[in-house]
CSV table of C-alpha atoms and ligand atoms in Angstrom, one decimal:
chain,number,residue,atom,x,y,z
A,31,MET,CA,-26.4,-11.1,5.0
A,32,SER,CA,-27.3,-10.7,8.6
A,33,VAL,CA,-24.5,-10.0,11.1
A,34,ARG,CA,-22.5,-13.2,11.7
A,35,THR,CA,-20.1,-14.0,14.5
A,36,ILE,CA,-16.7,-15.5,13.5
A,37,THR,CA,-13.6,-16.7,15.2
A,38,VAL,CA,-10.4,-16.9,13.1
A,39,LEU,CA,-7.9,-19.5,14.4
A,40,GLY,CA,-4.4,-18.5,13.1
A,41,SER,CA,-5.4,-15.0,12.1
A,42,THR,CA,-1.8,-13.7,11.8
A,43,GLY,CA,-0.9,-16.3,9.1
A,44,SER,CA,-1.3,-16.0,5.4
A,45,VAL,CA,-4.8,-17.5,5.3
A,46,GLY,CA,-5.7,-15.6,8.4
A,47,ARG,CA,-4.7,-12.3,7.0
A,48,SER,CA,-6.6,-12.9,3.7
A,49,THR,CA,-9.6,-13.7,5.8
A,50,LEU,CA,-9.3,-10.5,7.8
A,51,ASP,CA,-8.9,-8.6,4.6
A,52,LEU,CA,-12.3,-9.9,3.5
A,53,LEU,CA,-14.0,-9.2,6.8
A,54,SER,CA,-12.7,-5.6,6.9
A,55,ARG,CA,-14.3,-5.0,3.5
A,56,ALA,CA,-17.7,-5.8,4.9
A,57,PRO,CA,-17.5,-4.7,8.6
A,58,ALA,CA,-21.2,-4.4,9.0
A,59,ASP,CA,-21.7,-8.1,8.2
A,60,TRP,CA,-19.3,-9.5,10.7
A,61,SER,CA,-18.9,-9.6,14.5
A,62,VAL,CA,-15.5,-11.0,15.4
A,63,HIS,CA,-15.5,-13.1,18.6
A,64,ALA,CA,-11.9,-14.1,18.7
A,65,LEU,CA,-8.6,-14.0,16.8
A,66,THR,CA,-5.7,-16.3,17.7
A,67,ALA,CA,-2.0,-16.6,17.0
A,68,ASN,CA,0.9,-18.7,18.2
A,69,ARG,CA,3.0,-16.0,19.9
A,70,ASP,CA,3.0,-12.8,17.8
A,71,ALA,CA,1.3,-10.7,20.6
A,72,GLU,CA,1.9,-7.3,18.9
A,73,GLY,CA,0.6,-8.5,15.5
A,74,LEU,CA,-2.4,-10.2,17.0
A,75,ALA,CA,-3.3,-7.2,19.2
A,76,ALA,CA,-3.1,-4.9,16.1
A,77,GLN,CA,-5.5,-7.2,14.2
A,78,ALA,CA,-7.9,-7.5,17.2
A,79,ARG,CA,-8.1,-3.7,17.5
A,80,ALA,CA,-8.6,-3.3,13.7
A,81,VAL,CA,-11.6,-5.6,13.5
A,82,GLY,CA,-12.9,-4.9,17.0
A,83,ALA,CA,-12.6,-8.5,18.3
A,84,GLU,CA,-13.9,-9.4,21.7
A,85,ARG,CA,-11.0,-11.6,22.5
A,86,ALA,CA,-7.4,-12.3,21.4
A,87,VAL,CA,-5.7,-15.6,22.3
A,88,VAL,CA,-2.1,-16.6,22.0
A,89,ALA,CA,-1.2,-20.3,22.1
A,90,ASP,CA,2.1,-19.7,23.8
A,91,GLU,CA,1.5,-18.7,27.5
A,92,ALA,CA,4.9,-16.9,27.5
A,93,ALA,CA,3.4,-14.3,25.2
A,94,TYR,CA,0.4,-13.6,27.5
A,95,SER,CA,1.8,-10.6,29.3
A,96,ALA,CA,2.9,-8.9,26.0
A,97,LEU,CA,-0.6,-9.5,24.6
A,98,LYS,CA,-2.3,-8.1,27.7
A,99,ALA,CA,0.0,-5.0,27.6
A,100,ALA,CA,-0.7,-4.5,23.9
A,101,LEU,CA,-4.5,-4.6,24.5
A,102,SER,CA,-4.6,-2.5,27.6
A,103,GLY,CA,-7.3,0.1,27.5
A,104,THR,CA,-9.0,-1.4,24.5
A,105,GLY,CA,-11.6,-3.6,26.3
A,106,ILE,CA,-10.4,-6.6,24.3
A,107,GLU,CA,-9.9,-9.6,26.5
A,108,ALA,CA,-6.5,-11.3,26.3
A,109,ALA,CA,-6.0,-15.0,26.9
A,110,ALA,CA,-3.4,-17.7,26.4
A,111,GLY,CA,-2.9,-21.4,26.2
A,112,HIS,CA,-4.4,-24.4,24.5
A,113,ALA,CA,-7.6,-24.4,26.6
A,114,ALA,CA,-8.2,-20.8,25.8
A,115,LEU,CA,-7.8,-21.5,22.0
A,116,CYS,CA,-10.4,-24.4,22.4
A,117,GLU,CA,-12.7,-22.1,24.4
A,118,ALA,CA,-12.6,-19.4,21.7
A,119,ALA,CA,-13.2,-22.1,19.0
A,120,SER,CA,-16.2,-23.5,20.9
A,121,ALA,CA,-17.8,-20.2,21.8
A,122,ASP,CA,-21.1,-19.1,20.2
A,123,ASN,CA,-19.7,-18.5,16.7
A,124,ASP,CA,-21.7,-18.8,13.4
A,125,ILE,CA,-18.5,-19.9,11.7
A,126,VAL,CA,-14.9,-20.7,12.7
A,127,LEU,CA,-12.1,-20.3,10.2
A,128,ALA,CA,-9.4,-22.8,11.0
A,129,ALA,CA,-6.1,-21.5,9.7
A,130,ILE,CA,-3.6,-22.7,12.3
A,131,VAL,CA,-0.7,-24.5,10.6
A,132,GLY,CA,0.0,-28.2,11.5
A,133,ALA,CA,-1.4,-30.7,13.9
A,134,ALA,CA,-1.4,-27.9,16.5
A,135,GLY,CA,-4.8,-26.9,15.0
A,136,LEU,CA,-6.4,-30.2,15.8
A,137,GLY,CA,-7.7,-29.4,19.3
A,138,PRO,CA,-9.3,-26.1,18.6
A,139,THR,CA,-10.7,-27.2,15.2
A,140,LEU,CA,-12.3,-30.3,16.8
A,141,ALA,CA,-13.7,-28.1,19.6
A,142,ALA,CA,-15.5,-26.0,17.1
A,143,VAL,CA,-16.8,-29.1,15.2
A,144,GLU,CA,-18.0,-30.7,18.4
A,145,ARG,CA,-19.9,-27.6,19.3
A,146,GLY,CA,-21.7,-28.0,16.0
A,147,THR,CA,-20.3,-24.8,14.5
A,148,ASN,CA,-19.6,-24.7,10.7
A,149,VAL,CA,-15.9,-24.7,10.2
A,150,ALA,CA,-14.1,-23.2,7.1
A,151,ILE,CA,-11.1,-25.5,7.2
A,152,ALA,CA,-7.7,-24.5,5.8
A,153,ASN,CA,-5.8,-26.5,8.4
A,154,LYS,CA,-5.4,-29.6,6.3
A,155,GLU,CA,-3.0,-31.3,8.8
A,156,THR,CA,-6.0,-31.7,11.2
A,157,LEU,CA,-7.8,-33.8,8.6
A,158,VAL,CA,-4.7,-35.7,7.7
A,159,CYS,CA,-3.9,-36.8,11.2
A,160,ALA,CA,-7.4,-37.2,12.6
A,161,GLY,CA,-9.9,-37.1,9.6
A,162,ASP,CA,-12.0,-39.9,10.8
A,163,ILE,CA,-12.4,-38.4,14.3
A,164,VAL,CA,-13.2,-34.9,12.9
A,165,THR,CA,-15.7,-36.0,10.3
A,166,ALA,CA,-17.4,-38.4,12.8
A,167,ALA,CA,-17.7,-35.4,15.2
A,168,ALA,CA,-19.1,-33.3,12.4
A,169,ARG,CA,-21.8,-35.9,11.6
A,170,ARG,CA,-22.7,-36.1,15.3
A,171,SER,CA,-22.9,-32.4,15.9
A,172,GLY,CA,-24.3,-31.3,12.5
A,173,ALA,CA,-21.3,-29.1,11.8
A,174,LEU,CA,-20.4,-28.5,8.2
A,175,LEU,CA,-16.8,-28.6,7.0
A,176,LEU,CA,-16.3,-26.0,4.3
A,177,PRO,CA,-13.0,-26.5,2.5
A,178,VAL,CA,-10.8,-23.4,2.2
A,179,ASP,CA,-7.9,-25.3,0.5
A,180,SER,CA,-8.3,-24.1,-3.1
A,181,GLU,CA,-8.4,-27.6,-4.6
A,182,HIS,CA,-11.0,-28.9,-2.1
A,183,ASN,CA,-13.0,-25.7,-2.5
A,184,ALA,CA,-13.1,-26.4,-6.2
A,185,ILE,CA,-14.1,-30.0,-5.7
A,186,PHE,CA,-16.8,-28.9,-3.2
A,187,GLN,CA,-18.2,-26.5,-5.8
A,188,CYS,CA,-18.3,-29.2,-8.5
A,189,PHE,CA,-19.3,-32.2,-6.4
A,190,ASP,CA,-22.8,-33.6,-6.6
A,191,HIS,CA,-23.3,-33.9,-2.8
A,192,ASP,CA,-26.7,-35.5,-3.2
A,193,HIS,CA,-25.5,-38.2,-5.6
A,194,PRO,CA,-21.9,-39.1,-4.8
A,195,GLU,CA,-22.3,-42.4,-6.6
A,196,ARG,CA,-22.4,-40.5,-9.8
A,197,VAL,CA,-18.8,-39.3,-9.3
A,198,THR,CA,-16.2,-41.5,-10.8
A,199,ARG,CA,-13.0,-39.6,-10.2
A,200,ILE,CA,-11.6,-36.5,-8.5
A,201,ILE,CA,-8.6,-34.9,-10.3
A,202,VAL,CA,-6.6,-32.7,-7.9
A,203,THR,CA,-4.4,-30.1,-9.7
A,204,ALA,CA,-0.9,-29.3,-8.5
A,205,SER,CA,1.3,-26.3,-9.6
A,206,GLY,CA,4.4,-28.5,-9.4
A,207,GLY,CA,6.1,-26.1,-7.1
A,208,PRO,CA,9.4,-24.2,-7.6
A,209,PHE,CA,11.4,-27.4,-8.5
A,210,ARG,CA,9.0,-28.8,-11.2
A,211,ASN,CA,11.8,-28.7,-13.7
A,212,SER,CA,14.8,-29.0,-11.4
A,213,SER,CA,17.4,-31.8,-11.4
A,214,GLU,CA,18.0,-34.0,-8.4
A,215,ALA,CA,21.3,-32.2,-7.9
A,216,GLU,CA,19.6,-28.9,-7.9
A,217,MET,CA,17.0,-30.1,-5.4
A,218,ARG,CA,19.8,-31.6,-3.2
A,219,ALA,CA,21.4,-28.1,-3.0
A,220,ALA,CA,18.1,-26.2,-2.6
A,221,THR,CA,18.0,-23.4,-0.1
A,222,VAL,CA,15.0,-22.5,2.1
A,223,ALA,CA,14.5,-19.3,0.1
A,224,GLN,CA,14.3,-21.2,-3.1
A,225,ALA,CA,11.9,-23.8,-1.7
A,226,CYS,CA,9.7,-21.1,-0.3
A,227,LYS,CA,9.5,-19.1,-3.5
A,228,HIS,CA,6.3,-20.6,-4.9
A,229,PRO,CA,5.8,-19.8,-8.6
A,230,VAL,CA,2.1,-19.0,-8.2
A,231,TRP,CA,0.8,-18.7,-4.6
A,232,SER,CA,2.1,-16.7,-1.7
A,233,MET,CA,1.7,-18.7,1.5
A,234,GLY,CA,3.2,-19.5,4.9
A,235,ALA,CA,6.7,-21.2,5.1
A,236,LYS,CA,5.5,-24.7,6.0
A,237,ILE,CA,3.0,-25.1,3.2
A,238,SER,CA,5.4,-23.5,0.7
A,239,VAL,CA,8.1,-26.1,1.5
A,240,ASP,CA,5.3,-28.8,1.3
A,241,SER,CA,4.4,-27.5,-2.1
A,242,ALA,CA,8.1,-27.7,-3.2
A,243,THR,CA,8.3,-31.4,-2.1
A,244,LEU,CA,4.8,-32.1,-3.4
A,245,MET,CA,4.0,-33.4,0.1
A,246,ASN,CA,1.3,-30.7,0.0
A,247,LYS,CA,-0.4,-32.6,-2.8
A,248,GLY,CA,-0.1,-35.8,-0.9
A,249,LEU,CA,-1.7,-34.2,2.2
A,250,GLU,CA,-4.4,-32.9,-0.1
A,251,LEU,CA,-5.3,-36.3,-1.4
A,252,ILE,CA,-5.7,-37.5,2.2
A,253,GLU,CA,-7.7,-34.4,3.0
A,254,ALA,CA,-9.9,-35.0,-0.1
A,255,HIS,CA,-10.5,-38.6,1.0
A,256,HIS,CA,-12.0,-37.3,4.3
A,257,LEU,CA,-13.9,-34.4,2.9
A,258,PHE,CA,-15.6,-36.3,0.0
A,259,PRO,CA,-17.1,-39.8,-0.1
A,260,VAL,CA,-14.7,-41.3,-2.6
A,261,ARG,CA,-12.2,-44.2,-2.5
A,262,ALA,CA,-8.4,-43.6,-2.6
A,263,ASP,CA,-8.2,-45.1,-6.0
A,264,GLN,CA,-10.7,-42.5,-7.3
A,265,LEU,CA,-8.2,-39.6,-6.4
A,266,GLU,CA,-5.7,-38.5,-9.0
A,267,VAL,CA,-3.1,-35.7,-9.2
A,268,VAL,CA,-2.3,-33.8,-12.4
A,269,VAL,CA,0.4,-31.1,-12.6
A,270,HIS,CA,-1.0,-27.9,-14.0
A,271,PRO,CA,1.6,-25.1,-13.6
A,272,GLN,CA,-0.7,-22.2,-14.3
A,273,SER,CA,-2.9,-23.0,-11.3
A,274,VAL,CA,-6.0,-21.7,-13.1
A,275,ILE,CA,-8.1,-24.9,-12.8
A,276,HIS,CA,-8.2,-25.6,-9.1
A,277,SER,CA,-9.5,-29.2,-9.4
A,278,LEU,CA,-11.9,-31.3,-11.4
A,279,VAL,CA,-14.7,-33.8,-10.7
A,280,GLU,CA,-15.5,-36.6,-13.3
A,281,TYR,CA,-19.0,-38.2,-13.5
A,282,ILE,CA,-20.2,-41.6,-14.8
A,283,ASP,CA,-21.3,-40.1,-18.1
A,284,GLY,CA,-17.8,-38.8,-18.8
A,285,SER,CA,-18.6,-35.2,-18.0
A,286,VAL,CA,-15.8,-33.4,-16.1
A,287,LEU,CA,-16.7,-30.3,-14.0
A,288,ALA,CA,-14.0,-27.8,-13.0
A,289,GLN,CA,-13.7,-24.6,-11.0
A,290,LEU,CA,-11.3,-21.9,-12.3
A,291,GLY,CA,-10.0,-18.7,-11.0
A,292,THR,CA,-6.9,-16.6,-10.5
A,293,PRO,CA,-4.7,-17.8,-7.7
A,294,ASP,CA,-6.0,-15.7,-4.8
A,295,MET,CA,-7.0,-17.5,-1.6
A,296,ARG,CA,-9.6,-14.8,-0.9
A,297,THR,CA,-11.9,-16.5,-3.5
A,298,PRO,CA,-12.2,-19.9,-1.8
A,299,ILE,CA,-12.2,-18.2,1.7
A,300,ALA,CA,-15.0,-15.9,0.6
A,301,TYR,CA,-16.9,-19.0,-0.8
A,302,CYS,CA,-16.7,-20.5,2.7
A,303,LEU,CA,-17.6,-17.3,4.6
A,304,ALA,CA,-20.6,-16.6,2.5
A,305,TRP,CA,-21.9,-20.2,2.0
A,306,PRO,CA,-24.6,-21.0,0.9
A,307,GLU,CA,-24.6,-17.5,-0.6
A,308,ARG,CA,-21.8,-15.7,-2.4
A,309,MET,CA,-19.9,-12.5,-1.6
A,310,ALA,CA,-17.9,-10.1,-3.7
A,311,THR,CA,-14.1,-10.2,-3.5
A,312,PRO,CA,-11.4,-7.9,-5.0
A,313,SER,CA,-9.6,-11.0,-6.5
A,314,GLU,CA,-8.2,-10.4,-9.9
A,315,ARG,CA,-10.6,-11.6,-12.6
A,316,LEU,CA,-9.6,-14.5,-14.9
A,317,ASP,CA,-8.4,-13.4,-18.4
A,318,LEU,CA,-8.1,-16.7,-20.3
A,319,ALA,CA,-7.1,-14.9,-23.6
A,320,LYS,CA,-4.2,-13.3,-21.7
A,321,ILE,CA,-3.1,-16.6,-20.1
A,322,GLY,CA,-3.3,-18.2,-23.6
A,323,SER,CA,-2.6,-21.8,-22.8
A,324,LEU,CA,-3.2,-24.2,-19.9
A,325,THR,CA,-0.8,-27.2,-19.7
A,326,PHE,CA,-0.9,-30.5,-17.8
A,327,GLU,CA,1.6,-33.2,-17.0
A,328,ALA,CA,1.8,-36.3,-14.8
A,329,PRO,CA,3.6,-35.8,-11.5
A,330,ASP,CA,7.1,-37.3,-11.3
A,331,LEU,CA,6.9,-39.6,-8.3
A,332,LEU,CA,10.6,-40.5,-8.6
A,333,ARG,CA,11.8,-36.9,-8.2
A,334,PHE,CA,9.1,-36.1,-5.7
A,335,PRO,CA,9.0,-39.2,-3.4
A,336,ALA,CA,7.0,-37.3,-0.7
A,337,LEU,CA,3.9,-37.6,-3.0
A,338,GLN,CA,4.4,-41.3,-3.3
A,339,LEU,CA,4.8,-41.7,0.5
A,340,ALA,CA,1.6,-39.8,1.0
A,341,MET,CA,-0.3,-41.9,-1.6
A,342,ASP,CA,1.0,-45.1,0.2
A,343,ALA,CA,0.0,-43.7,3.6
A,344,LEU,CA,-3.5,-43.0,2.2
A,345,ARG,CA,-3.9,-46.5,0.9
A,346,ALA,CA,-2.4,-48.1,4.1
A,347,GLY,CA,-4.9,-46.2,6.2
A,348,GLY,CA,-5.0,-46.6,10.0
A,349,SER,CA,-2.7,-43.9,11.5
A,350,ALA,CA,-0.1,-44.0,8.6
A,351,PRO,CA,-1.3,-40.5,7.5
A,352,CYS,CA,-0.8,-39.2,11.1
A,353,VAL,CA,2.7,-40.6,11.2
A,354,LEU,CA,3.4,-39.1,7.7
A,355,ASN,CA,2.2,-35.7,8.8
A,356,ALA,CA,4.0,-35.6,12.1
A,357,ALA,CA,7.3,-36.7,10.5
A,358,ASN,CA,6.8,-34.2,7.8
A,359,GLU,CA,6.3,-31.4,10.3
A,360,VAL,CA,9.5,-32.3,12.1
A,361,ALA,CA,11.5,-32.7,8.8
A,362,VAL,CA,10.2,-29.4,7.3
A,363,ALA,CA,11.0,-27.5,10.6
A,364,ALA,CA,14.6,-29.0,10.5
A,365,PHE,CA,14.9,-27.9,6.8
A,366,ILE,CA,13.7,-24.4,7.5
A,367,ALA,CA,16.2,-24.2,10.5
A,368,GLY,CA,19.0,-25.2,8.1
A,369,GLN,CA,19.7,-28.5,9.9
A,370,VAL,CA,19.0,-30.8,7.0
A,371,GLY,CA,18.8,-30.6,3.2
A,372,PHE,CA,15.7,-30.4,1.0
A,373,LEU,CA,15.9,-34.1,-0.1
A,374,ASP,CA,16.3,-35.2,3.5
A,375,ILE,CA,12.6,-34.2,4.1
A,376,ALA,CA,11.1,-37.1,2.3
A,377,ALA,CA,13.9,-39.4,3.5
A,378,ILE,CA,13.1,-38.6,7.1
A,379,VAL,CA,9.4,-39.1,6.5
A,380,GLY,CA,10.1,-42.5,4.8
A,381,ASP,CA,12.4,-43.6,7.7
A,382,THR,CA,9.7,-42.7,10.2
A,383,LEU,CA,7.0,-44.5,8.4
A,384,ASP,CA,9.2,-47.6,8.2
A,385,GLU,CA,9.9,-47.4,11.9
A,386,ILE,CA,6.6,-46.6,13.5
A,387,ASP,CA,3.6,-48.9,13.8
A,388,ALA,CA,0.5,-47.2,12.6
A,389,PRO,CA,-2.4,-48.7,14.6
A,390,ASP,CA,-6.0,-47.5,14.0
A,391,CYS,CA,-6.8,-44.5,16.2
A,392,VAL,CA,-10.3,-44.4,17.8
A,393,THR,CA,-9.9,-41.5,20.2
A,394,LEU,CA,-8.1,-38.2,20.1
A,395,ALA,CA,-5.7,-39.5,22.8
A,396,ASP,CA,-4.8,-42.4,20.4
A,397,VAL,CA,-4.0,-39.8,17.7
A,398,MET,CA,-1.9,-37.7,20.0
A,399,ALA,CA,0.1,-40.8,21.1
A,400,VAL,CA,0.9,-41.8,17.5
A,401,ASP,CA,1.7,-38.2,16.6
A,402,ALA,CA,4.1,-37.9,19.6
A,403,ALA,CA,5.8,-41.3,18.8
A,404,ALA,CA,6.2,-40.3,15.2
A,405,ARG,CA,7.7,-36.9,16.2
A,406,ARG,CA,10.3,-38.7,18.4
A,407,ALA,CA,11.2,-41.1,15.7
A,408,ALA,CA,11.4,-38.3,13.1
A,409,ALA,CA,13.6,-36.3,15.4
A,410,GLN,CA,16.0,-39.2,15.6
A,411,ALA,CA,15.9,-39.7,11.9
A,412,THR,CA,16.7,-36.0,11.6
A,413,GLY,CA,19.6,-36.3,14.0
A,414,ARG,CA,21.1,-39.0,11.7
A,415,ARG,CA,21.0,-36.6,8.8
A,416,LEU,CA,22.2,-33.4,10.4
A,417,THR,CA,24.3,-31.3,8.0
B,700,NAD,P1,1.1,-19.4,8.3
B,700,NAD,O1,2.4,-20.1,8.8
B,700,NAD,O2,1.2,-18.2,7.5
B,700,NAD,O3,0.2,-19.1,9.6
B,700,NAD,C1,-0.1,-20.0,10.6
B,700,NAD,C2,-0.9,-19.5,11.7
B,700,NAD,O4,-1.0,-20.4,12.7
B,700,NAD,C3,-0.4,-18.2,12.4
B,700,NAD,O5,-1.4,-17.4,12.8
B,700,NAD,C4,0.4,-18.8,13.6
B,700,NAD,O6,0.5,-17.8,14.6
B,700,NAD,C5,-0.5,-19.9,14.0
B,700,NAD,N1,0.2,-21.0,14.7
B,700,NAD,C6,1.4,-21.5,14.3
B,700,NAD,N2,1.8,-22.5,15.2
B,700,NAD,C7,0.8,-22.5,16.1
B,700,NAD,C8,0.6,-23.3,17.3
B,700,NAD,N3,1.5,-24.2,17.7
B,700,NAD,N4,-0.5,-23.1,18.0
B,700,NAD,C9,-1.4,-22.2,17.6
B,700,NAD,N5,-1.3,-21.4,16.5
B,700,NAD,C10,-0.2,-21.6,15.8
B,700,NAD,O7,0.3,-20.6,7.6
B,700,NAD,P2,-0.7,-20.5,6.4
B,700,NAD,O8,0.0,-20.5,5.1
B,700,NAD,O9,-1.7,-19.4,6.6
B,700,NAD,O10,-1.4,-21.9,6.4
B,700,NAD,C11,-2.4,-22.2,7.5
B,700,NAD,C12,-3.0,-23.5,7.2
B,700,NAD,O11,-3.8,-23.4,6.0
B,700,NAD,C13,-2.1,-24.6,6.9
B,700,NAD,O12,-2.6,-25.8,7.4
B,700,NAD,C14,-2.0,-24.7,5.4
B,700,NAD,O13,-1.6,-26.0,4.9
B,700,NAD,C15,-3.4,-24.3,5.0
B,700,NAD,N6,-3.5,-23.7,3.7
B,700,NAD,C16,-2.8,-22.5,3.4
B,700,NAD,C17,-2.9,-21.9,2.2
B,700,NAD,C18,-2.2,-20.6,1.9
B,700,NAD,O14,-2.4,-20.0,0.8
B,700,NAD,N7,-1.4,-20.1,2.8
B,700,NAD,C19,-3.6,-22.5,1.2
B,700,NAD,C20,-4.3,-23.7,1.5
B,700,NAD,C21,-4.2,-24.3,2.7
B,701,MG,MG1,-4.1,-26.4,-1.8
């Protein structure tokens, strides 16, 4: 591979750190333009020094002076704020890895896509709240969206991109999360630590809670709808607790193709980084004889209403997914802060969807307006449920 330039948005997070781990194993192949974080100046500066980045950017302007101090004498440029994030994303990169959590990633991710840079996209909320805008921008600019999310990466590897009409169904696997076998009473009393203790994957707090409510799987159905040319009714979820099969694609002749692997995000990240080639990773190899059996079950939409809400939002279309996502971000933050209970998360999202009109969004400004209105409504719904 010739030397390629990369910017990692959200480098201090779980996906960001896995990405830097891969880059640091092949330093001669990569030139790091920029790394970005929300406000962890020290952590970001340490990463930027380790990979020899040209620039480090914090989203929060209040963290700028700490970043500048931490980088003094290194020659690495420090920057802060939303515009600086977008500038790093739309610089002359060969690839941008989008791993900011939440709709906060939309602006910088879209900036990279508009520039025509291939984007390895982990930041599913960007596709959920503005998928039509992002994919239209990609078509215009020629940017390719390479899915990092393990399920979508699996689908991408199995999908016949030249003949999408031959695909009849996409089956997205779900681990079922930490409460797969829990009663409603247990879920009502669930703590943040319990919700974040994912049985298979180690991830950031927000996506861990989303995996516990199964909202994550709902967001992933919406994400799949934007990444692959299939209708909502061709998307299905099956619970597969071992998380060995990362998703499946069914064809008109009844053939079903799947991608398998141990649960290590470095495998799908490496696929995106090396595309269209392959690169080696230290991911543990799959030992099927040791695993012994793979099991499957239908998701329980009554115990996990967040998945039903997301499926309904996908079918409703318009900006319903944007409302769903914004309300979920507010509700999950309130749960993590100890303000509401675990079951309140889906209730807050449901209340918000009932309350907010979800018009079609044509421009980014339309999306931002719906997102802001949904956050206000969700904050009020949260206020009514404060513990
Ligand atoms: P994380 O919380 O560990 O990291 C998030 C990153 O985003 C950090 O670098 C943080 O500093 C930055 N960030 C947070 N808020 C920001 C803001 N307002 N502005 C700018 N930057 C901000 O999250 P993660 O688990 O790495 O997940 C990142 C994204 O990837 C999410 O969209 C998640 O759904 C998706 N994803 C994660 C995994 C996983 O294994 N962790 C798997 C699939 C998809
Ligand atoms: Mg996933």
